[in-house]
Amino acid sequence: MNQSVHIPQPAPCWSDRLELGEGIRWVDGSIVLVDILTGRLLSAPEGDDRTGPLEVLAELPVPLGAVAPVEGRPGSWIAAAGTGFWVIGADGTTEQLARPEEGCTKVSIRMNDAAADPFGRFWAGSMSYDEVEGAGALYRMDRDGTVTKVLEGITVPNGPVFGPDGTTMFLADSVCGVVRKYPVVPDTGELGERSVFTTLDSGSPDGMAVDTEGGLWTAVWGTGRVHRYLPDGTLDRVVRVPAEQPAGICLGGADGRTLYITSARVGLSAPGPLDGAVFEVRVDVPGLPTAPYRPEWV
């Protein structure tokens, strides 16, 4: 592990303490994130003040896993929420597009983490509320709106995230402590044979991000840490977070070198003062731009 690069402890910012802060993204000069179980889409207010509350952009009547911006519709978002896919308008209105998990199994399912790839498709994982083994799946929404189940037998999917050229996808199965990688066919979104990128000895890989060097960052739930891995899967560095359950991460800021970290209070019997906070810290390698969903129907 590279010990030569010192990264200070991340500092808390904004006053919110979220139940399950996840899906953080840097979009158009600001962060957006979700508080999954409350269905809220949140954003940092304009300006440099880090002491006040986050701004509520929209509130859905179902759990909200993650969003991506919609190209050609400023302020609009494609969302993995409830049992499927929604569009959130710039005015906060919502429209459900598809419900691939509606009534599919005997257990109650919700959408979890999600992201767009560099080719304009939107990918989203699903999981059971009770984390039933193998009950989750990964779905792909193509640019024409077609929804395809591309993987199944996942317990708690987090990610996916994509390498710099979009031809590699990383997907965590958090309960299993493993991050896998898959080749992606650019034209179709079809996945090739999977391989294990890394397996954690403790904690669970949660939200992830990729930087311009192809390094993979992941929040490690239950450990108060964020890891960075080299492209070959070697652990490169560890960032210690003053919250037990770091959950989502992104690289943003004006130069892409600010690491933002969400955390969660859910499940903690005695949450500390910083559990559920959003944190920030400077790092040396910038992140990749947040890819938009590029629907053909815009």
Short mmCIF file of C-alpha atoms in Angstrom, two decimals:
data_model
loop_
_atom_site.label_atom_id
_atom_site.label_comp_id
_atom_site.label_asym_id
_atom_site.label_seq_id
_atom_site.Cartn_x
_atom_site.Cartn_y
_atom_site.Cartn_z
CA MET A 1 0.00 0.00 0.00
CA ASN A 2 1.26 3.48 -0.87
CA GLN A 3 1.99 5.20 2.42
CA SER A 4 3.84 8.18 0.89
CA VAL A 5 0.70 10.22 0.17
CA HIS A 6 -0.80 11.72 3.32
CA ILE A 7 -4.54 12.39 3.19
CA PRO A 8 -5.91 14.26 6.23
CA GLN A 9 -9.09 13.23 7.99
CA PRO A 10 -12.15 14.36 6.00
CA ALA A 11 -14.01 17.35 7.43
CA PRO A 12 -17.81 17.35 7.92
CA CYS A 13 -19.77 19.84 5.86
CA TRP A 14 -23.40 20.97 5.95
CA SER A 15 -25.57 20.41 9.00
CA ASP A 16 -27.62 17.42 7.81
CA ARG A 17 -27.29 14.00 9.43
CA LEU A 18 -28.77 11.56 6.92
CA GLU A 19 -30.38 8.21 7.63
CA LEU A 20 -28.82 6.59 4.56
CA GLY A 21 -26.83 9.11 2.55
CA GLU A 22 -25.78 7.60 -0.79
CA GLY A 23 -25.51 8.20 -4.53
CA ILE A 24 -23.44 11.37 -4.33
CA ARG A 25 -22.46 12.97 -7.66
CA TRP A 26 -20.70 16.15 -8.84
CA VAL A 27 -22.93 17.75 -11.48
CA ASP A 28 -22.79 21.28 -12.95
CA GLY A 29 -20.59 22.68 -10.21
CA SER A 30 -22.39 21.19 -7.22
CA ILE A 31 -23.01 17.92 -5.43
CA VAL A 32 -26.26 16.03 -5.56
CA LEU A 33 -27.02 13.05 -3.35
CA VAL A 34 -29.89 11.00 -1.95
CA ASP A 35 -31.18 10.01 1.45
CA ILE A 36 -32.41 6.64 0.25
CA LEU A 37 -35.08 5.65 2.74
CA THR A 38 -36.70 9.11 2.88
CA GLY A 39 -36.84 9.35 -0.94
CA ARG A 40 -35.16 12.76 -0.95
CA LEU A 41 -32.91 14.17 -3.67
CA LEU A 42 -30.58 16.74 -2.09
CA SER A 43 -28.07 19.30 -3.30
CA ALA A 44 -25.54 21.68 -1.81
CA PRO A 45 -26.82 25.27 -1.79
CA GLU A 46 -25.00 27.84 -3.86
CA GLY A 47 -21.98 29.56 -2.35
CA ASP A 48 -19.14 28.46 -0.11
CA ASP A 49 -21.09 28.14 3.14
CA ARG A 50 -20.70 24.59 4.48
CA THR A 51 -22.56 25.15 7.77
CA GLY A 52 -26.20 25.22 6.70
CA PRO A 53 -28.56 22.47 5.53
CA LEU A 54 -28.66 20.77 2.18
CA GLU A 55 -31.33 21.83 -0.30
CA VAL A 56 -34.18 19.43 -1.08
CA LEU A 57 -34.63 19.20 -4.87
CA ALA A 58 -37.36 16.55 -4.85
CA GLU A 59 -39.02 14.03 -2.56
CA LEU A 60 -40.34 10.73 -3.93
CA PRO A 61 -42.97 8.54 -2.24
CA VAL A 62 -40.60 5.56 -2.52
CA PRO A 63 -36.95 4.91 -1.58
CA LEU A 64 -34.58 6.75 -3.94
CA GLY A 65 -31.37 4.85 -4.73
CA ALA A 66 -29.41 7.18 -7.01
CA VAL A 67 -29.75 9.53 -10.00
CA ALA A 68 -27.93 10.67 -13.12
CA PRO A 69 -28.49 13.92 -15.02
CA VAL A 70 -30.56 13.76 -18.20
CA GLU A 71 -28.79 15.22 -21.21
CA GLY A 72 -30.86 17.85 -22.99
CA ARG A 73 -33.10 18.48 -19.95
CA PRO A 74 -31.25 20.85 -17.59
CA GLY A 75 -32.09 20.15 -13.96
CA SER A 76 -33.77 16.83 -14.75
CA TRP A 77 -32.70 13.41 -13.48
CA ILE A 78 -33.14 9.76 -14.30
CA ALA A 79 -33.62 7.89 -11.03
CA ALA A 80 -33.45 4.35 -9.67
CA ALA A 81 -36.27 4.39 -7.14
CA GLY A 82 -38.93 2.15 -5.68
CA THR A 83 -39.20 -0.90 -7.92
CA GLY A 84 -37.84 0.71 -11.07
CA PHE A 85 -36.99 3.87 -12.99
CA TRP A 86 -38.33 7.42 -12.67
CA VAL A 87 -37.71 10.85 -14.19
CA ILE A 88 -37.45 13.82 -11.85
CA GLY A 89 -38.11 17.14 -13.53
CA ALA A 90 -36.31 20.41 -12.89
CA ASP A 91 -39.39 21.57 -10.95
CA GLY A 92 -39.34 18.50 -8.70
CA THR A 93 -42.20 16.69 -10.44
CA THR A 94 -41.81 12.95 -10.93
CA GLU A 95 -42.86 10.38 -13.52
CA GLN A 96 -42.42 6.62 -13.30
CA LEU A 97 -41.02 5.02 -16.45
CA ALA A 98 -40.69 1.31 -15.68
CA ARG A 99 -41.22 -1.13 -12.79
CA PRO A 100 -39.05 -4.18 -13.54
CA GLU A 101 -39.13 -5.36 -9.91
CA GLU A 102 -42.85 -4.85 -9.33
CA GLY A 103 -44.27 -8.14 -8.01
CA CYS A 104 -41.37 -10.19 -9.38
CA THR A 105 -40.49 -12.12 -6.23
CA LYS A 106 -41.87 -13.22 -2.88
CA VAL A 107 -39.65 -10.72 -1.08
CA SER A 108 -39.94 -6.95 -1.06
CA ILE A 109 -37.46 -5.37 -3.47
CA ARG A 110 -36.20 -1.81 -3.92
CA MET A 111 -33.72 -0.18 -6.26
CA ASN A 112 -30.33 0.72 -4.85
CA ASP A 113 -27.24 2.35 -6.39
CA ALA A 114 -27.14 3.43 -10.04
CA ALA A 115 -25.12 5.39 -12.61
CA ALA A 116 -24.96 6.29 -16.28
CA ASP A 117 -22.14 4.98 -18.44
CA PRO A 118 -20.12 7.14 -20.89
CA PHE A 119 -22.28 5.90 -23.77
CA GLY A 120 -25.51 7.33 -22.33
CA ARG A 121 -27.10 4.22 -20.81
CA PHE A 122 -28.38 4.07 -17.21
CA TRP A 123 -27.60 1.09 -14.96
CA ALA A 124 -29.25 0.32 -11.62
CA GLY A 125 -29.09 -2.45 -9.05
CA SER A 126 -31.90 -3.85 -6.94
CA MET A 127 -31.93 -5.55 -3.54
CA SER A 128 -34.40 -6.87 -0.98
CA TYR A 129 -35.16 -4.74 2.05
CA ASP A 130 -34.01 -7.63 4.25
CA GLU A 131 -30.87 -8.32 2.19
CA VAL A 132 -32.06 -11.77 1.18
CA GLU A 133 -29.16 -13.63 -0.40
CA GLY A 134 -29.22 -13.48 -4.20
CA ALA A 135 -32.52 -11.60 -4.42
CA GLY A 136 -31.06 -8.57 -6.20
CA ALA A 137 -30.26 -7.88 -9.84
CA LEU A 138 -28.64 -5.35 -12.18
CA TYR A 139 -30.72 -3.60 -14.85
CA ARG A 140 -29.74 -1.50 -17.85
CA MET A 141 -31.95 1.18 -19.36
CA ASP A 142 -30.86 1.82 -22.94
CA ARG A 143 -31.18 5.17 -24.65
CA ASP A 144 -34.49 4.14 -26.24
CA GLY A 145 -35.95 3.39 -22.80
CA THR A 146 -35.74 -0.40 -23.07
CA VAL A 147 -35.02 -2.01 -19.69
CA THR A 148 -33.01 -5.26 -19.58
CA LYS A 149 -32.05 -7.44 -16.62
CA VAL A 150 -28.36 -8.07 -17.24
CA LEU A 151 -27.30 -9.79 -13.99
CA GLU A 152 -29.13 -11.64 -11.23
CA GLY A 153 -28.26 -13.46 -8.02
CA ILE A 154 -26.76 -10.35 -6.38
CA THR A 155 -27.50 -9.62 -2.72
CA VAL A 156 -26.65 -5.91 -2.26
CA PRO A 157 -25.34 -4.31 -5.48
CA ASN A 158 -23.40 -1.06 -5.21
CA GLY A 159 -22.07 0.85 -8.14
CA PRO A 160 -21.88 0.25 -10.96
CA VAL A 161 -19.06 2.57 -11.94
CA PHE A 162 -17.12 2.61 -15.19
CA GLY A 163 -13.47 2.94 -16.15
CA PRO A 164 -12.21 6.00 -18.04
CA ASP A 165 -13.12 4.65 -21.51
CA GLY A 166 -16.38 3.00 -20.41
CA THR A 167 -15.36 -0.51 -21.46
CA THR A 168 -14.92 -1.80 -17.90
CA MET A 169 -17.68 -1.89 -15.28
CA PHE A 170 -17.08 -2.34 -11.55
CA LEU A 171 -19.90 -3.69 -9.39
CA ALA A 172 -19.79 -4.47 -5.67
CA ASP A 173 -21.85 -7.14 -3.98
CA SER A 174 -21.55 -5.54 -0.58
CA VAL A 175 -22.71 -8.36 1.67
CA CYS A 176 -20.18 -10.68 0.03
CA GLY A 177 -17.36 -8.13 0.48
CA VAL A 178 -16.37 -8.36 -3.17
CA VAL A 179 -15.93 -5.95 -6.08
CA ARG A 180 -16.14 -7.58 -9.50
CA LYS A 181 -15.29 -6.17 -12.91
CA TYR A 182 -16.87 -6.87 -16.28
CA PRO A 183 -15.90 -5.99 -19.85
CA VAL A 184 -18.57 -3.81 -21.53
CA VAL A 185 -19.30 -3.86 -25.25
CA PRO A 186 -19.55 -0.14 -26.12
CA ASP A 187 -22.20 -0.39 -28.84
CA THR A 188 -24.64 -2.70 -27.03
CA GLY A 189 -23.86 -2.58 -23.32
CA GLU A 190 -23.49 -6.36 -23.21
CA LEU A 191 -21.24 -7.64 -20.43
CA GLY A 192 -18.38 -10.08 -20.83
CA GLU A 193 -17.11 -12.64 -18.36
CA ARG A 194 -16.74 -11.31 -14.84
CA SER A 195 -13.59 -11.43 -12.70
CA VAL A 196 -12.88 -10.52 -9.08
CA PHE A 197 -11.26 -7.09 -8.77
CA THR A 198 -10.82 -7.17 -4.98
CA THR A 199 -12.20 -8.88 -1.89
CA LEU A 200 -12.25 -7.07 1.45
CA ASP A 201 -11.14 -8.72 4.68
CA SER A 202 -13.44 -6.54 6.79
CA GLY A 203 -16.33 -4.20 6.12
CA SER A 204 -18.43 -3.99 2.97
CA PRO A 205 -17.61 -2.16 -0.26
CA ASP A 206 -20.32 0.42 -0.85
CA GLY A 207 -20.43 3.46 -3.13
CA MET A 208 -17.58 3.76 -5.63
CA ALA A 209 -15.87 6.22 -7.97
CA VAL A 210 -13.12 6.01 -10.59
CA ASP A 211 -10.40 8.62 -11.09
CA THR A 212 -8.50 9.68 -14.21
CA GLU A 213 -5.71 7.17 -13.53
CA GLY A 214 -8.20 4.31 -13.42
CA GLY A 215 -7.96 4.06 -9.64
CA LEU A 216 -11.09 2.74 -7.94
CA TRP A 217 -12.30 4.42 -4.75
CA THR A 218 -14.84 2.72 -2.51
CA ALA A 219 -16.49 3.57 0.79
CA VAL A 220 -16.11 0.67 3.20
CA TRP A 221 -19.29 0.36 5.26
CA GLY A 222 -18.81 -0.52 8.92
CA THR A 223 -15.14 0.42 9.11
CA GLY A 224 -14.99 4.23 8.96
CA ARG A 225 -12.72 4.03 5.92
CA VAL A 226 -12.52 4.79 2.21
CA HIS A 227 -10.10 2.75 0.07
CA ARG A 228 -8.38 3.54 -3.21
CA TYR A 229 -7.26 0.64 -5.38
CA LEU A 230 -4.84 0.70 -8.29
CA PRO A 231 -6.12 -0.59 -11.65
CA ASP A 232 -4.64 -4.02 -10.88
CA GLY A 233 -6.66 -4.29 -7.65
CA THR A 234 -3.80 -3.46 -5.25
CA LEU A 235 -4.86 -1.41 -2.22
CA ASP A 236 -3.16 1.97 -2.69
CA ARG A 237 -4.33 4.11 0.23
CA VAL A 238 -6.83 4.37 3.05
CA VAL A 239 -8.77 7.46 4.14
CA ARG A 240 -10.10 7.35 7.71
CA VAL A 241 -13.57 8.86 8.12
CA PRO A 242 -14.97 10.02 11.51
CA ALA A 243 -18.22 8.08 10.91
CA GLU A 244 -18.79 4.35 11.25
CA GLN A 245 -20.74 3.81 8.04
CA PRO A 246 -19.30 5.67 5.04
CA ALA A 247 -21.66 4.90 2.18
CA GLY A 248 -21.28 6.97 -0.98
CA ILE A 249 -18.39 8.83 -2.60
CA CYS A 250 -17.60 11.04 -5.54
CA LEU A 251 -14.69 13.10 -6.81
CA GLY A 252 -15.57 16.67 -7.69
CA GLY A 253 -14.85 20.31 -7.02
CA ALA A 254 -13.55 22.82 -9.54
CA ASP A 255 -10.47 20.70 -10.28
CA GLY A 256 -12.01 17.29 -9.58
CA ARG A 257 -9.70 16.70 -6.61
CA THR A 258 -12.20 16.93 -3.74
CA LEU A 259 -13.38 13.59 -2.37
CA TYR A 260 -16.93 13.84 -1.03
CA ILE A 261 -18.15 11.09 1.29
CA THR A 262 -21.66 10.39 2.56
CA SER A 263 -22.44 8.35 5.65
CA ALA A 264 -25.43 6.76 7.38
CA ARG A 265 -27.06 6.57 10.79
CA VAL A 266 -29.45 3.74 9.98
CA GLY A 267 -28.87 0.60 12.06
CA LEU A 268 -26.66 2.28 14.67
CA SER A 269 -27.90 1.87 18.25
CA ALA A 270 -26.04 4.97 19.43
CA PRO A 271 -25.07 7.19 16.48
CA GLY A 272 -22.19 9.58 17.06
CA PRO A 273 -22.37 13.29 16.27
CA LEU A 274 -20.88 12.83 12.79
CA ASP A 275 -22.68 9.63 11.75
CA GLY A 276 -24.89 10.57 8.79
CA ALA A 277 -22.77 13.59 7.87
CA VAL A 278 -21.32 14.47 4.46
CA PHE A 279 -17.54 14.92 4.44
CA GLU A 280 -14.94 16.39 2.11
CA VAL A 281 -11.17 16.05 1.77
CA ARG A 282 -8.61 16.95 -0.89
CA VAL A 283 -6.88 14.18 -2.88
CA ASP A 284 -4.20 14.25 -5.57
CA VAL A 285 -5.85 12.51 -8.55
CA PRO A 286 -8.97 14.08 -10.13
CA GLY A 287 -12.15 12.17 -10.79
CA LEU A 288 -14.00 11.50 -14.01
CA PRO A 289 -16.95 13.69 -15.06
CA THR A 290 -20.40 12.43 -14.09
CA ALA A 291 -21.89 10.81 -17.18
CA PRO A 292 -25.47 11.76 -18.15
CA TYR A 293 -28.27 9.53 -19.35
CA ARG A 294 -28.78 10.40 -23.02
CA PRO A 295 -32.32 9.38 -23.97
CA GLU A 296 -33.35 9.24 -27.59
CA TRP A 297 -36.72 10.67 -26.63
CA VAL A 298 -35.37 14.11 -25.65
#
